[in-house]
PDB file of C-alpha atoms in Angstrom:
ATOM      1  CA  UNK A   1       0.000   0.000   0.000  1.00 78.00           C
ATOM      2  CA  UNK A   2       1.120   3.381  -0.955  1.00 91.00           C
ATOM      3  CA  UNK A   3       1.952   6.013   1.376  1.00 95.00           C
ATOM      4  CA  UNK A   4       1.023   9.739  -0.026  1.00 95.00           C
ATOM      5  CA  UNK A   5       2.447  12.794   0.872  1.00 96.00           C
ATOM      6  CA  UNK A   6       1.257  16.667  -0.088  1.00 95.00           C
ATOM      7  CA  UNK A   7       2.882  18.589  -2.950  1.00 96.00           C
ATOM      8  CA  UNK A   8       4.021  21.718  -2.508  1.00 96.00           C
ATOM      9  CA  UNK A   9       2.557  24.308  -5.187  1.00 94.00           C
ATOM     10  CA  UNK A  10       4.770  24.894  -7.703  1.00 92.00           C
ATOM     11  CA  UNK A  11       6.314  21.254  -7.366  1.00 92.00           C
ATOM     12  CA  UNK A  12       5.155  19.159 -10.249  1.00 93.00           C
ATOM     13  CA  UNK A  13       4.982  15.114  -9.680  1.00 94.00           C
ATOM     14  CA  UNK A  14       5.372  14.697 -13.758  1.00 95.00           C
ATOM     15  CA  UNK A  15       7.755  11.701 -13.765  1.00 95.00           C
ATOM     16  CA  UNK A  16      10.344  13.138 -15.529  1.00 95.00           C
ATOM     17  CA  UNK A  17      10.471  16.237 -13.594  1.00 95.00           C
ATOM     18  CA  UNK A  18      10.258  14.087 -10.367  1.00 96.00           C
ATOM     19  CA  UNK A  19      13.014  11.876 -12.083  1.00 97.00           C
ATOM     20  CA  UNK A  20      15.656  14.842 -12.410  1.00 96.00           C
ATOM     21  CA  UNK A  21      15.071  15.929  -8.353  1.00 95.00           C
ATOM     22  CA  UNK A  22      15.206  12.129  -7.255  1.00 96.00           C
ATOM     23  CA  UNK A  23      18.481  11.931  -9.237  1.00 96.00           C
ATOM     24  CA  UNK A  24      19.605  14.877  -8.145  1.00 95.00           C
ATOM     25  CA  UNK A  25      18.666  13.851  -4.382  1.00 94.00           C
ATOM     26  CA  UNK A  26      19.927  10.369  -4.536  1.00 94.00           C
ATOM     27  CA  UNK A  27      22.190   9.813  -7.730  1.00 95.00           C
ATOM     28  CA  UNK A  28      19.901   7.200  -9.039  1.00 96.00           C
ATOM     29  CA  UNK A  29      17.111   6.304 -10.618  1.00 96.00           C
ATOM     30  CA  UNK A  30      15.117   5.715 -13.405  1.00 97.00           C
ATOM     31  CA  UNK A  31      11.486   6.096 -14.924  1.00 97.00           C
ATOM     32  CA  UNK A  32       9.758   2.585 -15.399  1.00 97.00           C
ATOM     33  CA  UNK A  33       5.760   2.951 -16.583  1.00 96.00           C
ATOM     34  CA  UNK A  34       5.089   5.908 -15.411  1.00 94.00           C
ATOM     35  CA  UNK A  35       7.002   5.161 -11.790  1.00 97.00           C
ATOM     36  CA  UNK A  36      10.568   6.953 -10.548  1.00 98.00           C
ATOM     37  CA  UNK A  37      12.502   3.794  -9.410  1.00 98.00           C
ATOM     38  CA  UNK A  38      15.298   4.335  -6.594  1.00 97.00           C
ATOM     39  CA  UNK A  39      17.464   2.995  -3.733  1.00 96.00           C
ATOM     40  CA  UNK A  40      18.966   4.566  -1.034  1.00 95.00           C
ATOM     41  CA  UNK A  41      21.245   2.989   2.303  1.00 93.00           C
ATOM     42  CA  UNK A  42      18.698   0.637   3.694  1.00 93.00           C
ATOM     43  CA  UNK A  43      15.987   0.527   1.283  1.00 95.00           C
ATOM     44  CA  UNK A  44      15.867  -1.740  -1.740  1.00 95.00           C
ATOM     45  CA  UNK A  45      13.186  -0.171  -3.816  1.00 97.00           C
ATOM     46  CA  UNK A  46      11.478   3.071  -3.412  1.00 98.00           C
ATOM     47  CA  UNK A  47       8.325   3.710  -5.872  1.00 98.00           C
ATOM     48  CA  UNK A  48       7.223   6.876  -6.510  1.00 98.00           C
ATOM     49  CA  UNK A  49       4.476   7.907  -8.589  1.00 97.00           C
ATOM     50  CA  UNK A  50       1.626  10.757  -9.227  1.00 96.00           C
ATOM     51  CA  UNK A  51      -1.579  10.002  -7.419  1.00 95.00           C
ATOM     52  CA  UNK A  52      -3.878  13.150  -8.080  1.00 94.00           C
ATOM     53  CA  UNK A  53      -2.436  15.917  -6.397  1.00 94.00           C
ATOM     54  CA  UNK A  54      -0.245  14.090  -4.090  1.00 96.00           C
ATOM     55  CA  UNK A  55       2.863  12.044  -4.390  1.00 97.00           C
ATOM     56  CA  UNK A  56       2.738   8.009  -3.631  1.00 97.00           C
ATOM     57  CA  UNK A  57       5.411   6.190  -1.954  1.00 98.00           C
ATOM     58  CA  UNK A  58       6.061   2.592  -2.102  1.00 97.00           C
ATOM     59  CA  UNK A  59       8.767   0.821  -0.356  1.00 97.00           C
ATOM     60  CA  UNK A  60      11.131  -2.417  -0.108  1.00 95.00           C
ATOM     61  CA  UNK A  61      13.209  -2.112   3.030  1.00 91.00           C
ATOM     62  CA  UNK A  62      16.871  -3.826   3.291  1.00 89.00           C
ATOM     63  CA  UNK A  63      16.757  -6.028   6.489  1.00 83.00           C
ATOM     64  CA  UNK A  64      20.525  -6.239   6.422  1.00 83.00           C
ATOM     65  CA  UNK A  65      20.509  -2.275   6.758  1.00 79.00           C
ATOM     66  CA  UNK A  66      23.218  -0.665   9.565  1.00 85.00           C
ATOM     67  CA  UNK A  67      22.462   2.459   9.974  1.00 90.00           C
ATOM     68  CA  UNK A  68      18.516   3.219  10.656  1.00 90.00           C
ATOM     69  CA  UNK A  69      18.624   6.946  11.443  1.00 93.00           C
ATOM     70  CA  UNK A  70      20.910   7.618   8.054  1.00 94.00           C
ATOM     71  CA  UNK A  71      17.982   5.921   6.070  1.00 93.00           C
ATOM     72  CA  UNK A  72      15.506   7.790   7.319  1.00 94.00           C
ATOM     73  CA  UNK A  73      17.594  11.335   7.146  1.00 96.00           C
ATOM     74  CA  UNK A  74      18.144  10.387   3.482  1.00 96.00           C
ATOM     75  CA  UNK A  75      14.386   9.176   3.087  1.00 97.00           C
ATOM     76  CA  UNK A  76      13.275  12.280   4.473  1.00 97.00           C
ATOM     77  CA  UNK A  77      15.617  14.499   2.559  1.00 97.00           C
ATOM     78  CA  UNK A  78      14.269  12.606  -1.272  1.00 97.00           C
ATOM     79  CA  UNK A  79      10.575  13.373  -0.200  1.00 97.00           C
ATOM     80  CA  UNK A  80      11.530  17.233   1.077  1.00 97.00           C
ATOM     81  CA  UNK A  81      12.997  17.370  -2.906  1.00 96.00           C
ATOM     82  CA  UNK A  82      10.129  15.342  -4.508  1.00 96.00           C
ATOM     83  CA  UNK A  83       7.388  17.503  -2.735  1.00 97.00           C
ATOM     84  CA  UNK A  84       9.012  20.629  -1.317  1.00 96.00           C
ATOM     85  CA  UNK A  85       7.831  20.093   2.168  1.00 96.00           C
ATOM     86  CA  UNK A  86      10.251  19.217   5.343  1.00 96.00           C
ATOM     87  CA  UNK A  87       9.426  16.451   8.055  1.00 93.00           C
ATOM     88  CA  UNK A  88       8.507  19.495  10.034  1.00 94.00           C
ATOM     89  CA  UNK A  89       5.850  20.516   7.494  1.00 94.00           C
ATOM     90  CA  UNK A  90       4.492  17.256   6.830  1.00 92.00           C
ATOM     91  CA  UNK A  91       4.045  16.054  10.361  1.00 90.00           C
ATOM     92  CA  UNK A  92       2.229  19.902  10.354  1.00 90.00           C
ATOM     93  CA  UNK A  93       0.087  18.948   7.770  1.00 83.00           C
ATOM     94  CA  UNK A  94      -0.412  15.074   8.549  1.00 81.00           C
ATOM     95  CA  UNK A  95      -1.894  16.124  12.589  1.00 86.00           C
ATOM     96  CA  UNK A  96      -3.881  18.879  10.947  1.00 76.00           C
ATOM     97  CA  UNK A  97      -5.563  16.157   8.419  1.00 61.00           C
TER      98      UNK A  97
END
């Protein structure tokens, strides 16, 4: 199940526009039907796609990961890219939902 996450305005979720930030953020990736394809420390597949005005999220954690808090400051730091809102913001915006 997909995890979605507000878009800033002004952001766009096109995939190939998402594919340049994603590449940018992580120094991978690739489009694949429609879906930006990535990996980071820790996780083995991250999905992203458009899903009306929001951004989905699928993901394939690494069990054999080391480092748990690196992951997630690198997870957080794709989505900030992909969707122009902090950890700060979306936690905001998640309570306020």
């Amino acid at each position: 199940m997909a995890r979605t996450y507000p878009v800033k305005k002004g952001f766009s979720i096109e995939p190939k526009e998402l594919l340049d930030r994603v590449k940018e953020a992580t120094g991978n990736g690739e489009l694949k039907d429609g879906k930006v394809l990535c990996t980071l420390p820790g996780i083995k597949l991250i999905e992203m796609f458009p899903d009306g005005k929001n951004l989905a999220v699928n993901t394939e954690n690494d069990s054999n990961s080391s480092d748990p808090l690196k992951t997630i400051r690198l997870f957080n730091d794709l989505i900030e890219a992909a969707t122009g809102y902090s950890s700060k913001e979306r936690k905001k915006k998640f309570s306020k939902g």
